XYZ file of N, CA and C in Angstrom:
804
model
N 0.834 -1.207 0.000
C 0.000 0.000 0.000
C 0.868 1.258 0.000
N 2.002 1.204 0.503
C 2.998 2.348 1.152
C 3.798 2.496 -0.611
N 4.018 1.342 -0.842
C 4.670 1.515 -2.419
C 4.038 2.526 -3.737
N 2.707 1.627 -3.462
C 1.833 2.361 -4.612
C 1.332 3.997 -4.188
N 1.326 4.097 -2.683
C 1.138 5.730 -2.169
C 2.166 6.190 -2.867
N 3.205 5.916 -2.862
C 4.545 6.340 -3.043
C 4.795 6.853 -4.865
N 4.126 5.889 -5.401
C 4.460 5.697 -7.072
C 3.623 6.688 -7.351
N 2.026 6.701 -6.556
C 0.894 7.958 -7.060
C 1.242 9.055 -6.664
N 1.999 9.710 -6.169
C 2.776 11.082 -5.238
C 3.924 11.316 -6.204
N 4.564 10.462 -6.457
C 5.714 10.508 -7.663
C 5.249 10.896 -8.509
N 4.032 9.773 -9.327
C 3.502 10.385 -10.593
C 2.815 11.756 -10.606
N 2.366 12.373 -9.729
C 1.434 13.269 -9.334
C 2.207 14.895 -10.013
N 1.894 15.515 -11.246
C 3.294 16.740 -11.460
C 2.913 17.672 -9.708
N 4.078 17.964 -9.613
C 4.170 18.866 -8.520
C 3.444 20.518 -9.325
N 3.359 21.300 -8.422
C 2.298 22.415 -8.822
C 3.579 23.386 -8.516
N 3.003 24.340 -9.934
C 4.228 25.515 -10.391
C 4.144 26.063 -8.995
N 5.673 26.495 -8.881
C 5.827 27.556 -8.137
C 5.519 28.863 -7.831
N 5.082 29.505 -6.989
C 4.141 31.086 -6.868
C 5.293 32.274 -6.795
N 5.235 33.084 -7.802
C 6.298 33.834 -7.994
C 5.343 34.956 -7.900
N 5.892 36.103 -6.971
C 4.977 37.615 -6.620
C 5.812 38.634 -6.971
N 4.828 39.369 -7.669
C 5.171 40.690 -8.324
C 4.887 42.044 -8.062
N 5.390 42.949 -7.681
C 4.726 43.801 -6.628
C 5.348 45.237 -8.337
N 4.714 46.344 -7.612
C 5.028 47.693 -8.525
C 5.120 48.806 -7.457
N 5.812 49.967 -7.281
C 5.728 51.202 -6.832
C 5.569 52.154 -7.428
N 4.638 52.821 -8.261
C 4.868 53.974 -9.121
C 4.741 55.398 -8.852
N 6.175 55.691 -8.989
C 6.453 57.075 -9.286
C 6.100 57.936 -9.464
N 5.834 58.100 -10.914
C 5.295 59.072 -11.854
C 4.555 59.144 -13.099
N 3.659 59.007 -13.372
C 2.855 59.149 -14.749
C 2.933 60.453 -15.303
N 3.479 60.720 -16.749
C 3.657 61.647 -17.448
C 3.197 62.013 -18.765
N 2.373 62.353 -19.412
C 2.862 62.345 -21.600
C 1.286 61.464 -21.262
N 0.340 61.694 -20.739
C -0.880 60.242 -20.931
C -1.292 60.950 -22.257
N -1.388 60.377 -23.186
C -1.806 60.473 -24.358
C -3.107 59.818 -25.244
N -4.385 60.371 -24.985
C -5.106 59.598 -25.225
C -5.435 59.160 -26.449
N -5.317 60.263 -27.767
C -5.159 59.733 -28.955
C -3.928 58.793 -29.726
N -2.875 58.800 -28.798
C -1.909 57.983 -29.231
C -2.199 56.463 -28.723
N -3.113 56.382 -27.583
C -2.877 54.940 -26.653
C -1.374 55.012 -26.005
N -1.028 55.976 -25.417
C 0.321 55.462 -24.173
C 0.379 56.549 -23.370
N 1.545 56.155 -22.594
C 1.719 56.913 -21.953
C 2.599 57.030 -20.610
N 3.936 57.371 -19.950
C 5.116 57.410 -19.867
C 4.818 57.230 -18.184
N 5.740 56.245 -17.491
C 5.662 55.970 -16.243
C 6.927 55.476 -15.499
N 7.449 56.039 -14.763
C 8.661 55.531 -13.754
C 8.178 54.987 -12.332
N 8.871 53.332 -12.617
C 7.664 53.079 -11.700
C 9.165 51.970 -11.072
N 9.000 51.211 -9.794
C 10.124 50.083 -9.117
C 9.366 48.788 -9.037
N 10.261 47.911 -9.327
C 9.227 47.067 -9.954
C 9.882 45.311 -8.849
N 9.785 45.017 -8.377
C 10.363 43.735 -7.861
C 9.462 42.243 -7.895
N 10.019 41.412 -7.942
C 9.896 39.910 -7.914
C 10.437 39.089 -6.628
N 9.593 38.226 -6.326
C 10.034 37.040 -4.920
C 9.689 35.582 -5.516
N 10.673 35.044 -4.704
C 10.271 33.787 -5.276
C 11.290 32.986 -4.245
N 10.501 31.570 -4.281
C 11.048 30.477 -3.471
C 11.592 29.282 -4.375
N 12.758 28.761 -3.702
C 13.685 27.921 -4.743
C 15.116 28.275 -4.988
N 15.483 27.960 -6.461
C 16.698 28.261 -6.527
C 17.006 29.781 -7.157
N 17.986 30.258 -7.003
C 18.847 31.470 -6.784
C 18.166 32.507 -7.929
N 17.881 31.653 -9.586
C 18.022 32.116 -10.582
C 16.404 33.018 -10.268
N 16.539 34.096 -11.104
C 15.423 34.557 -11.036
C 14.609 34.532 -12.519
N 12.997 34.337 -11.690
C 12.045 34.479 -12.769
C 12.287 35.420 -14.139
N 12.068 34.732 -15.648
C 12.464 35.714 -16.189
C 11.201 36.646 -16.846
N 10.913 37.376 -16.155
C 9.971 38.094 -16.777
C 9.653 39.134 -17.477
N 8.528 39.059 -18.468
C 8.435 40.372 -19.792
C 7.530 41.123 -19.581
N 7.544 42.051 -20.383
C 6.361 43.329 -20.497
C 5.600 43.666 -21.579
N 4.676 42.893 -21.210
C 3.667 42.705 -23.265
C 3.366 44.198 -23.364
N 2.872 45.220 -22.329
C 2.632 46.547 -23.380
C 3.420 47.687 -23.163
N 4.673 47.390 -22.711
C 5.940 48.144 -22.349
C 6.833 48.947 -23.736
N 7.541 49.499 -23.804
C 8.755 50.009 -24.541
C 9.823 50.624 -23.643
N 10.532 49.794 -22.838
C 11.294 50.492 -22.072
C 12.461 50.831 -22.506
N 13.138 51.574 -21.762
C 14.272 52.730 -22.122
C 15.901 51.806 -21.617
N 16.485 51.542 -21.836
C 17.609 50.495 -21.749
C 18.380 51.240 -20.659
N 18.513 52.174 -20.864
C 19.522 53.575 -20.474
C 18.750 54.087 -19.534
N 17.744 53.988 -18.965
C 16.859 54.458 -17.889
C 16.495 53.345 -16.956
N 16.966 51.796 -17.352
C 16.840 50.666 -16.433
C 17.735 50.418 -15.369
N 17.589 50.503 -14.139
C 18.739 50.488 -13.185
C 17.979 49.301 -12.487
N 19.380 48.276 -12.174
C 19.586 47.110 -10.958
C 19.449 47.455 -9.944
N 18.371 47.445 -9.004
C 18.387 47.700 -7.621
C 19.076 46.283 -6.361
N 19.848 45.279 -7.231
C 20.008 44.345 -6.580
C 19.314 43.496 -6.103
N 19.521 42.462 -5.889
C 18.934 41.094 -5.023
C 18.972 41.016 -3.460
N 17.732 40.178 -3.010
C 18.678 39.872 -1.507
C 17.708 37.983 -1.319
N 18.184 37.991 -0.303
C 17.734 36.110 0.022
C 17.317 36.256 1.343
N 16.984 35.615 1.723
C 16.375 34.949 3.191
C 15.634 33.781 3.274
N 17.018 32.565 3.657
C 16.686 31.240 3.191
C 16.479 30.705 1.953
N 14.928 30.345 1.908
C 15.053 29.777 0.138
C 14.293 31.002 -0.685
N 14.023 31.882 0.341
C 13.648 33.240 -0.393
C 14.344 34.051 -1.096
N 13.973 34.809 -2.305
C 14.677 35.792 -3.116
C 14.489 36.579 -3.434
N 14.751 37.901 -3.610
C 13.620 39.021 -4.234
C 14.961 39.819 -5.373
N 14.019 40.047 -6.061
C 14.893 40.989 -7.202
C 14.293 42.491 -7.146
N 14.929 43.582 -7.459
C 14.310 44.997 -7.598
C 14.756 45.559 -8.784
N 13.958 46.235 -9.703
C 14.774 47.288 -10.414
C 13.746 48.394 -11.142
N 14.517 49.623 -10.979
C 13.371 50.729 -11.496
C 13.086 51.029 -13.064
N 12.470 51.065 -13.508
C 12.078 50.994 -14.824
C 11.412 52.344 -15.219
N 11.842 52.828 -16.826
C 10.857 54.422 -17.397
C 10.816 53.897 -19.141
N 9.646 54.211 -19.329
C 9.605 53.563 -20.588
C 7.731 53.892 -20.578
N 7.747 54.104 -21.999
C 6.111 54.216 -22.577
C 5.579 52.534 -22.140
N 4.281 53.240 -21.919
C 3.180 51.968 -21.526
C 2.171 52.052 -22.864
N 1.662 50.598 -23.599
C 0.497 50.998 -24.447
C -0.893 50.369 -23.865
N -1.722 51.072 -24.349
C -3.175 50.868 -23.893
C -4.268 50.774 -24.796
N -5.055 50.158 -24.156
C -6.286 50.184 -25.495
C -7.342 51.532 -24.484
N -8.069 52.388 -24.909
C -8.819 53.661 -24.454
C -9.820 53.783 -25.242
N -10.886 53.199 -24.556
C -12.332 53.136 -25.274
C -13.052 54.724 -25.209
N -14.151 55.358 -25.930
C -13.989 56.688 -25.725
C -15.251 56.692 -25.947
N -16.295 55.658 -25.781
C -17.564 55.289 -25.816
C -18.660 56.359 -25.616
N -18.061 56.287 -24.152
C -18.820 57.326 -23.476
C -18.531 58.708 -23.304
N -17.111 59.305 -23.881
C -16.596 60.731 -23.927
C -18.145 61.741 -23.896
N -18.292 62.839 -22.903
C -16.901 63.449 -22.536
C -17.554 62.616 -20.799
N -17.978 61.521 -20.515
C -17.734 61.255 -18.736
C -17.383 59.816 -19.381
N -16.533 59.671 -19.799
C -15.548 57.884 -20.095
C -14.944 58.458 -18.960
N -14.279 56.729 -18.291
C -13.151 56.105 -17.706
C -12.425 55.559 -18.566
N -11.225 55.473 -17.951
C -9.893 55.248 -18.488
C -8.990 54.102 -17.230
N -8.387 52.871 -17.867
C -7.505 52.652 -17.189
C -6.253 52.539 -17.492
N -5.372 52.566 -16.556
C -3.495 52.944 -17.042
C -3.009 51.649 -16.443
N -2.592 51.063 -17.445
C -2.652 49.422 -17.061
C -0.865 49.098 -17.561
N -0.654 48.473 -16.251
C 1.078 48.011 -16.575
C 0.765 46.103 -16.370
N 1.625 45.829 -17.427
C 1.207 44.117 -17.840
C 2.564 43.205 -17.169
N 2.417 42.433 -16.493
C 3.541 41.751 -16.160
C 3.379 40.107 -17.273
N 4.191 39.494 -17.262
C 3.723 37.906 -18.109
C 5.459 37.263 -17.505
N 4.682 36.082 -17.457
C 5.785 34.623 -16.865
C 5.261 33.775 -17.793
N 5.749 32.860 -18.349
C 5.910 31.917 -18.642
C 5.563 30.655 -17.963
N 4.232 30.041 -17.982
C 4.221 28.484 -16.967
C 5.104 27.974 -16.388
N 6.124 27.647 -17.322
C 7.244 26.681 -17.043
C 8.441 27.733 -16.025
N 8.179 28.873 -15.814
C 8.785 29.517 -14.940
C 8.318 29.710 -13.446
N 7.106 29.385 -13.134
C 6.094 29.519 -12.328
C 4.889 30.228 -12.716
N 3.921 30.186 -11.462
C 2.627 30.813 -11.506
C 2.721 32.572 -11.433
N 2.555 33.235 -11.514
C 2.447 35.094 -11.612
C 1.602 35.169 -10.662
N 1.514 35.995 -9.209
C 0.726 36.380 -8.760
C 1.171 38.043 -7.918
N 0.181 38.579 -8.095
C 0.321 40.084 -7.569
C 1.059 40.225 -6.331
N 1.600 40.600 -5.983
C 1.378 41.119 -4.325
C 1.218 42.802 -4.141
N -0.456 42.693 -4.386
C -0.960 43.944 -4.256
C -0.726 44.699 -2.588
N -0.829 43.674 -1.876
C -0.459 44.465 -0.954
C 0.642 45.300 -0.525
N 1.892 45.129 -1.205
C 3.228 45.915 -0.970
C 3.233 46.756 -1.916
N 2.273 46.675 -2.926
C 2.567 47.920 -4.191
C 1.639 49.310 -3.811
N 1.945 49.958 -4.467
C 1.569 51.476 -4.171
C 2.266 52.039 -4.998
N 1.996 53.192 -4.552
C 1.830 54.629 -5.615
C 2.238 55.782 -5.073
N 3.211 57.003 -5.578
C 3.372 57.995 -4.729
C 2.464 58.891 -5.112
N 2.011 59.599 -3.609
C 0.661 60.744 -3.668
C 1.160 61.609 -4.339
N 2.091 62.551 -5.037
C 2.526 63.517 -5.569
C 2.266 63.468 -6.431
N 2.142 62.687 -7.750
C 1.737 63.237 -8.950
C 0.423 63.295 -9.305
N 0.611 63.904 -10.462
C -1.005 64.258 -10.514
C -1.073 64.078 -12.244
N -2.138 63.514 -12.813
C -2.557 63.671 -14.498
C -3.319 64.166 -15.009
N -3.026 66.012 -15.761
C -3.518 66.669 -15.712
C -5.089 66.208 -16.643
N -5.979 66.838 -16.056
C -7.143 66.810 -16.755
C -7.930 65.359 -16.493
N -7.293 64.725 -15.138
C -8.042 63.405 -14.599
C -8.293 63.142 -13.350
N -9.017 62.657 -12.271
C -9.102 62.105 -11.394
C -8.497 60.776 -11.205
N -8.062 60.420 -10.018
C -7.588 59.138 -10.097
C -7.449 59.143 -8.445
N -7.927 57.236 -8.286
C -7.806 56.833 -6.838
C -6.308 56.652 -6.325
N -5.953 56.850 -5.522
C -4.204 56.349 -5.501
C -3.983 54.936 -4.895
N -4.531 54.062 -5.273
C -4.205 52.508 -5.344
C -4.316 52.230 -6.692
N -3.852 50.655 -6.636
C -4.076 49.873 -7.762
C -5.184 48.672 -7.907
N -5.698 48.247 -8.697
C -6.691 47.422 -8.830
C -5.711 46.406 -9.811
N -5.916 45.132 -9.442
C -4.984 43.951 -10.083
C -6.054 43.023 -10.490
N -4.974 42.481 -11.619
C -5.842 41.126 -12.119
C -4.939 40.676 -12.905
N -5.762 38.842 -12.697
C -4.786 37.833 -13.370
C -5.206 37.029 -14.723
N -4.611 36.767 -15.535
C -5.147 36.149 -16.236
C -3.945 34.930 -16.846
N -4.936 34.300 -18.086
C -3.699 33.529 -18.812
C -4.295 33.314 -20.384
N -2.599 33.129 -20.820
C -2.528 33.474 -22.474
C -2.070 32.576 -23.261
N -2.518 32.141 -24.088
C -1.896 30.922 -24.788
C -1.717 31.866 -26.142
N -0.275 31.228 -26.330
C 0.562 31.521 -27.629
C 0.320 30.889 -28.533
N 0.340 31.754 -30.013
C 0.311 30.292 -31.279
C 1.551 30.057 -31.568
N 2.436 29.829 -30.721
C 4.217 29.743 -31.033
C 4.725 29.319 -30.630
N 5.807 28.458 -30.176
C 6.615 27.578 -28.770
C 7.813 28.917 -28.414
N 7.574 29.626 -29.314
C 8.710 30.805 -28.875
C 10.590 30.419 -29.192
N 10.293 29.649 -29.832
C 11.597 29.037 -30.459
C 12.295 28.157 -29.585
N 11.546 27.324 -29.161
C 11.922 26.675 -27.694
C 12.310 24.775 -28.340
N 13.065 24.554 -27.750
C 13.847 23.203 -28.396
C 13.251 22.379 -27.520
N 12.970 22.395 -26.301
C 12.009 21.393 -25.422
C 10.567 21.133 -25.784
N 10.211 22.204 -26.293
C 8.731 22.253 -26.421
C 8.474 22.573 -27.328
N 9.535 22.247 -28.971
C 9.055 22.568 -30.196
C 7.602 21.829 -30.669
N 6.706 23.047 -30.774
C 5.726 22.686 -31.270
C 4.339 22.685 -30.623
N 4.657 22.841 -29.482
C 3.668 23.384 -28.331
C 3.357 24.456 -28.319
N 2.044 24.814 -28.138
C 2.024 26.796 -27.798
C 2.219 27.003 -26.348
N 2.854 28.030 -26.405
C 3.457 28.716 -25.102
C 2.333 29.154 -24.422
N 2.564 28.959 -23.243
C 1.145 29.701 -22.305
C 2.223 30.921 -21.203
N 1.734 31.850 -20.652
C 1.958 32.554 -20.211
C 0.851 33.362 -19.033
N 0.955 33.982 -17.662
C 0.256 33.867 -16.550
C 1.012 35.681 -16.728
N -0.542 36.301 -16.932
C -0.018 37.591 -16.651
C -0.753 38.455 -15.463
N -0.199 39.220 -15.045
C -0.536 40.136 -13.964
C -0.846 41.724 -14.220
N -1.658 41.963 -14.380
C -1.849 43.891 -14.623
C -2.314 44.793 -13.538
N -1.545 45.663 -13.801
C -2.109 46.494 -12.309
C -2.421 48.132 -12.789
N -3.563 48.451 -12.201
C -4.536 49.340 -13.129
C -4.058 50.647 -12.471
N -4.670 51.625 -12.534
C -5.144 52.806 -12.388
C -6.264 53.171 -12.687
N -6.998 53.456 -12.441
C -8.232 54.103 -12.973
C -8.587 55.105 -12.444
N -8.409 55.868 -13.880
C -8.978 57.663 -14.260
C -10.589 58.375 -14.172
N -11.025 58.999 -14.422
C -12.062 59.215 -14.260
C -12.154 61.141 -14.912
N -13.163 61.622 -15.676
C -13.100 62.657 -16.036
C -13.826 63.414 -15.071
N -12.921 64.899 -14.261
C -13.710 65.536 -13.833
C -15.076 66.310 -14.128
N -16.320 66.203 -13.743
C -17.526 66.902 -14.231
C -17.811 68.098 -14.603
N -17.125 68.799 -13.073
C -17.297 70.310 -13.467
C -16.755 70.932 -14.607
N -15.486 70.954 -15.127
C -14.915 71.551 -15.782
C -15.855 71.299 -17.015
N -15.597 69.917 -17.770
C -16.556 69.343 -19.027
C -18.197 70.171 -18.737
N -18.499 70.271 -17.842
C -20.022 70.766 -17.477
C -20.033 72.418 -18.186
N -18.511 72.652 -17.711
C -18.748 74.079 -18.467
C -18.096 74.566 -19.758
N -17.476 73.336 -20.060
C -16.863 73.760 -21.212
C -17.186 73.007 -22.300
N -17.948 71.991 -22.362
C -18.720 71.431 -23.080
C -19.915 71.763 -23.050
N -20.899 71.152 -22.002
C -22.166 71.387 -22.074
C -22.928 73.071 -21.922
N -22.657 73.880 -21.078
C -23.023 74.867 -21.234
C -22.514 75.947 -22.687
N -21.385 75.363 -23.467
C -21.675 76.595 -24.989
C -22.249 75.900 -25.540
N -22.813 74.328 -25.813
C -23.689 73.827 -26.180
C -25.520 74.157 -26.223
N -25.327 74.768 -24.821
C -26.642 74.769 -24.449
C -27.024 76.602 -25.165
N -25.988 76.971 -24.790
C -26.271 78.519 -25.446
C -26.835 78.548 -26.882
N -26.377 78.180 -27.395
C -26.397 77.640 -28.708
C -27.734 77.243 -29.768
N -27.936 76.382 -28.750
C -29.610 75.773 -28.770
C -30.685 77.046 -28.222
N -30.145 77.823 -27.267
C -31.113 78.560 -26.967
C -31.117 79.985 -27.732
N -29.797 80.054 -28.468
C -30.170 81.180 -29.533
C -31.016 80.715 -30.868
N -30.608 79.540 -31.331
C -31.488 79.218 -32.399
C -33.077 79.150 -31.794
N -33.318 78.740 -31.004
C -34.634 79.114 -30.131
C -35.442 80.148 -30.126
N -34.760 81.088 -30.047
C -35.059 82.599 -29.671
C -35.918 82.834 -31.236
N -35.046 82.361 -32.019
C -35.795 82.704 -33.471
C -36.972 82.355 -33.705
N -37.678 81.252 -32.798
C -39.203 81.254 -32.852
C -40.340 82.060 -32.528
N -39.297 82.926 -31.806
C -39.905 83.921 -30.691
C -39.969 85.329 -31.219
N -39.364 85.452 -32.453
C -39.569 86.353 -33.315
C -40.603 86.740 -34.289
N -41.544 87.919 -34.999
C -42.390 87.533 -36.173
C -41.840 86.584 -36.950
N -43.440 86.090 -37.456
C -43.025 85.119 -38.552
C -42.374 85.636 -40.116
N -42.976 87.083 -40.155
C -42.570 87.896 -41.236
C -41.195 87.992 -41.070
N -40.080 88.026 -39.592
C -39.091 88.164 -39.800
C -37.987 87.264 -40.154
N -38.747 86.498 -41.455
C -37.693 84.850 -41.907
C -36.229 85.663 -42.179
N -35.924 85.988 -42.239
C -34.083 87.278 -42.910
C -33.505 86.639 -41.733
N -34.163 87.269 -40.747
C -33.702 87.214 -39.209
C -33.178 85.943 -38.613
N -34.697 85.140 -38.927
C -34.797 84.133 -38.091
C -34.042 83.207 -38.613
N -34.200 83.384 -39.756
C -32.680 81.991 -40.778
C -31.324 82.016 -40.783
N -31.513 83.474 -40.130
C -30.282 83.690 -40.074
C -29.179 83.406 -38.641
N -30.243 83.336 -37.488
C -30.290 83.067 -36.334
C -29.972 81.369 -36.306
N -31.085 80.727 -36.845
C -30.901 79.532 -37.149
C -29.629 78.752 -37.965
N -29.550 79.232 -39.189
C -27.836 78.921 -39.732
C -26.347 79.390 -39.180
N -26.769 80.294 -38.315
C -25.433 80.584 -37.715
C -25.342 79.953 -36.112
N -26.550 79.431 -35.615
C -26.481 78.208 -34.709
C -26.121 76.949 -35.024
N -26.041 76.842 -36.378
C -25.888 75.192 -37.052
C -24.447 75.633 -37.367
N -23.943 76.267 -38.094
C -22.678 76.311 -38.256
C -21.856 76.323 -37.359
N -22.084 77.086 -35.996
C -21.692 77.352 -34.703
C -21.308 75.479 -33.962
N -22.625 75.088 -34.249
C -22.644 74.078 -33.747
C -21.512 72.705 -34.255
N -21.740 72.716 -35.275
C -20.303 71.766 -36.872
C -19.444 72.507 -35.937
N -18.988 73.366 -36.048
C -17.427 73.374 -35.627
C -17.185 73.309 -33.926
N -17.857 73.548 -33.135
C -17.490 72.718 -31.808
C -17.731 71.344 -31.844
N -18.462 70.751 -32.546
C -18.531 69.487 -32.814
C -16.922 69.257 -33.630
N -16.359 69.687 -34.822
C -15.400 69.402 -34.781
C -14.495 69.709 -33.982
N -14.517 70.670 -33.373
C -13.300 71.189 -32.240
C -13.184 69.897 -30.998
N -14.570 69.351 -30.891
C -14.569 68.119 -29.559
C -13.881 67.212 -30.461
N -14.110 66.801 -31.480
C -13.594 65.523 -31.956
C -12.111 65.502 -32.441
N -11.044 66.661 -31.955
C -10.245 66.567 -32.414
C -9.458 65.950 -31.166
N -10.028 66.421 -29.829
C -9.553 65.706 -28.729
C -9.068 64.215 -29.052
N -10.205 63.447 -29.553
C -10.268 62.359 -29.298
C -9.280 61.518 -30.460
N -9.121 60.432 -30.358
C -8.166 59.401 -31.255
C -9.805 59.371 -32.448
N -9.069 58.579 -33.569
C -9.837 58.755 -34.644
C -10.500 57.301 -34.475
N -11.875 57.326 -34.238
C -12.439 55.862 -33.516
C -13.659 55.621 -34.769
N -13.879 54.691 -35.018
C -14.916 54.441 -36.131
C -16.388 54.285 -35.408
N -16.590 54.659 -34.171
C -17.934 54.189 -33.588
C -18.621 55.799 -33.147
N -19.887 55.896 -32.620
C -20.164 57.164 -32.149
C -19.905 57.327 -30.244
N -19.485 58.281 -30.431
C -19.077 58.696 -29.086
C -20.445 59.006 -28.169
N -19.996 59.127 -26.862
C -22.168 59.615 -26.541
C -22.008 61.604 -26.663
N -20.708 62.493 -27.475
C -21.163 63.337 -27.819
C -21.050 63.828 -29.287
N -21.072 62.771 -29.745
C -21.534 62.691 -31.533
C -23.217 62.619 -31.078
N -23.844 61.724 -30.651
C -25.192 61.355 -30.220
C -25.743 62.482 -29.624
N -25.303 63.628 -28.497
C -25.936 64.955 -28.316
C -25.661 66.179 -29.631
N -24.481 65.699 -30.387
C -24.778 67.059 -31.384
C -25.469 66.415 -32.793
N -25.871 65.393 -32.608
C -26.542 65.058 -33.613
C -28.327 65.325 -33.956
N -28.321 65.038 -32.146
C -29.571 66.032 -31.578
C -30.357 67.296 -32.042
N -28.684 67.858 -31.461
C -28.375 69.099 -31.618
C -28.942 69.741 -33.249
N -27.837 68.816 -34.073
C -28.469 69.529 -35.473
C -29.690 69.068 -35.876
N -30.696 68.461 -35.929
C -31.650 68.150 -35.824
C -32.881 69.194 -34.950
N -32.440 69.531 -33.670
C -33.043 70.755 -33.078
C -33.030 72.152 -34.246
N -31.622 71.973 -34.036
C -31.750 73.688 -35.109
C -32.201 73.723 -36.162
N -31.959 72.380 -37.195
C -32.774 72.335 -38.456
C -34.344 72.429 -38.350
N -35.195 72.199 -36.833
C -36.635 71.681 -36.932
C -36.836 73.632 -37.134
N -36.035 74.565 -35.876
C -36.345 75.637 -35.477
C -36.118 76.319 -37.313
N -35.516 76.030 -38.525
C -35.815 76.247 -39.431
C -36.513 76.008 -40.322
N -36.993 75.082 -40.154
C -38.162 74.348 -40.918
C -39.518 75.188 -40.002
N -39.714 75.585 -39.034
C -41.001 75.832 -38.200
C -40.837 77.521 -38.526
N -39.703 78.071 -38.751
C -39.599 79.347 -39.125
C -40.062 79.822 -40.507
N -39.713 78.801 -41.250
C -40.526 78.844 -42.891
C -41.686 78.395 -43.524
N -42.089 77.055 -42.370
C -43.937 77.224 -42.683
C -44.345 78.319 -42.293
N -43.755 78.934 -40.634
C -44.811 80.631 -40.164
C -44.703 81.352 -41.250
N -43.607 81.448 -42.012
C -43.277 82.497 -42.867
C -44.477 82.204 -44.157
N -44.947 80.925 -44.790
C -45.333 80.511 -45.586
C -46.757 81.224 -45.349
């Protein structure tokens, strides 16, 4: 009985090792929302139990700076290990703009291991963020929100053990999330919007004999209107879907066209 315990424990694969990844960030700089990136100096360390060598790990939406990477050294304690080193380099992102102008945004740094190196897991609790910076034109909580996932490769990655296998990989991301302040957008969007609408308005409120006036009131609210509509959309990255303020100035021209159409039956 003691044999065959023995042979099923043998056969049994032992379970990857838990390798933790922690972040400190610095500084966020350059957030660029029509480009997708955006520039972060952040300290970045790894732990792990076992032997000496350390996890080798990548950065799927990174471009880091070679010349801006500094070794913060190793240390051990027992079969423990930790590695440190500070990192500055563009981050890329995907930035949905759905809901512009009150979208969220998250600023997402990607860690990835390799299976066969161990398991990836956060250690959100030692990471943080310094309170000092700030990204202009955003709100933001000063923690991080983490999550794990996993990725299968269509590639063995040029690997001589495992030619022919797809590579799997255990990644870790740790967020930020932005948020657009209200007030400001409240007044710099929505209220010359609203003016706008209420001058073409006014033209109803005029004789009907005065069509010169009133069309004229009316076309120079519609034109008014096209170009803050283009002026908002230059903010944004060039997205093939409607934003929710394509959907209010679409309204919009539709309002001012009715207030011309209702100005030229009175007139009729």
């Amino acid at each position: 009985m003691v044999t065959l315990l023995a042979l099923a424990l043998a056969a049994t694969p032992a379970a990857p090792r838990s390798v933790y990844v922690g972040v400190h960030l610095n500084d966020v700089s350059a957030f660029d929302l029509k480009a997708g990136r955006f520039q972060a100096d952040l300290v970045v360390w790894v732990k792990w139990l076992g032997t000496d060598e350390a996890p080798r790990l990548t950065f799927p939406n990174a471009e880091l700076d070679p010349d801006l990477t500094e070794d913060l050294g190793t240390e051990s304690e027992g079969h423990w290990h930790s590695k440190r080193m500070r990192l500055q380099g563009t981050f890329r992102g995907d930035f949905p703009v759905h809901d512009f102008p009150f979208d969220e945004q998250s600023l997402r740094i990607t860690f990835a291991l390799e299976s066969t190196e161990g398991a990836l897991v956060p250690d959100l609790a030692a990471s943080g963020m310094s309170p000092g910076f700030s990204i202009t034109g955003w709100n933001y909580e000063p923690f991080f929100t983490a999550s794990v996932d996993e990725k299968v490769l269509g590639s063995d990655l040029g690997s001589v053990t495992r030619e022919g296998q797809h590579a799997h990989q255990r990644l870790v991301t740790y967020a930020v999330e932005l948020s657009r302040p209200f007030g400001p957008y409240l007044v710099k969007f929505a209220l010359p919007l609203i003016l706008i609408l209420l001058v073409s308005l006014l033209a109803l409120f005029l004789q009907p004999e005065r069509l010169d006036v009133r069309s004229a009131m009316g076309i120079t609210g519609l034109l008014s209107c096209i170009a803050f509509h283009f002026t908002q959309a230059d903010t944004l990255p060039a997205v093939t879907y409607l934003v929710a303020a394509d959907t209010l100035f679409l309204a919009s021209y539709v309002f001012i066209t009715l207030t011309l159409v209702v100005s030229v039956v009175s007139y009729r």
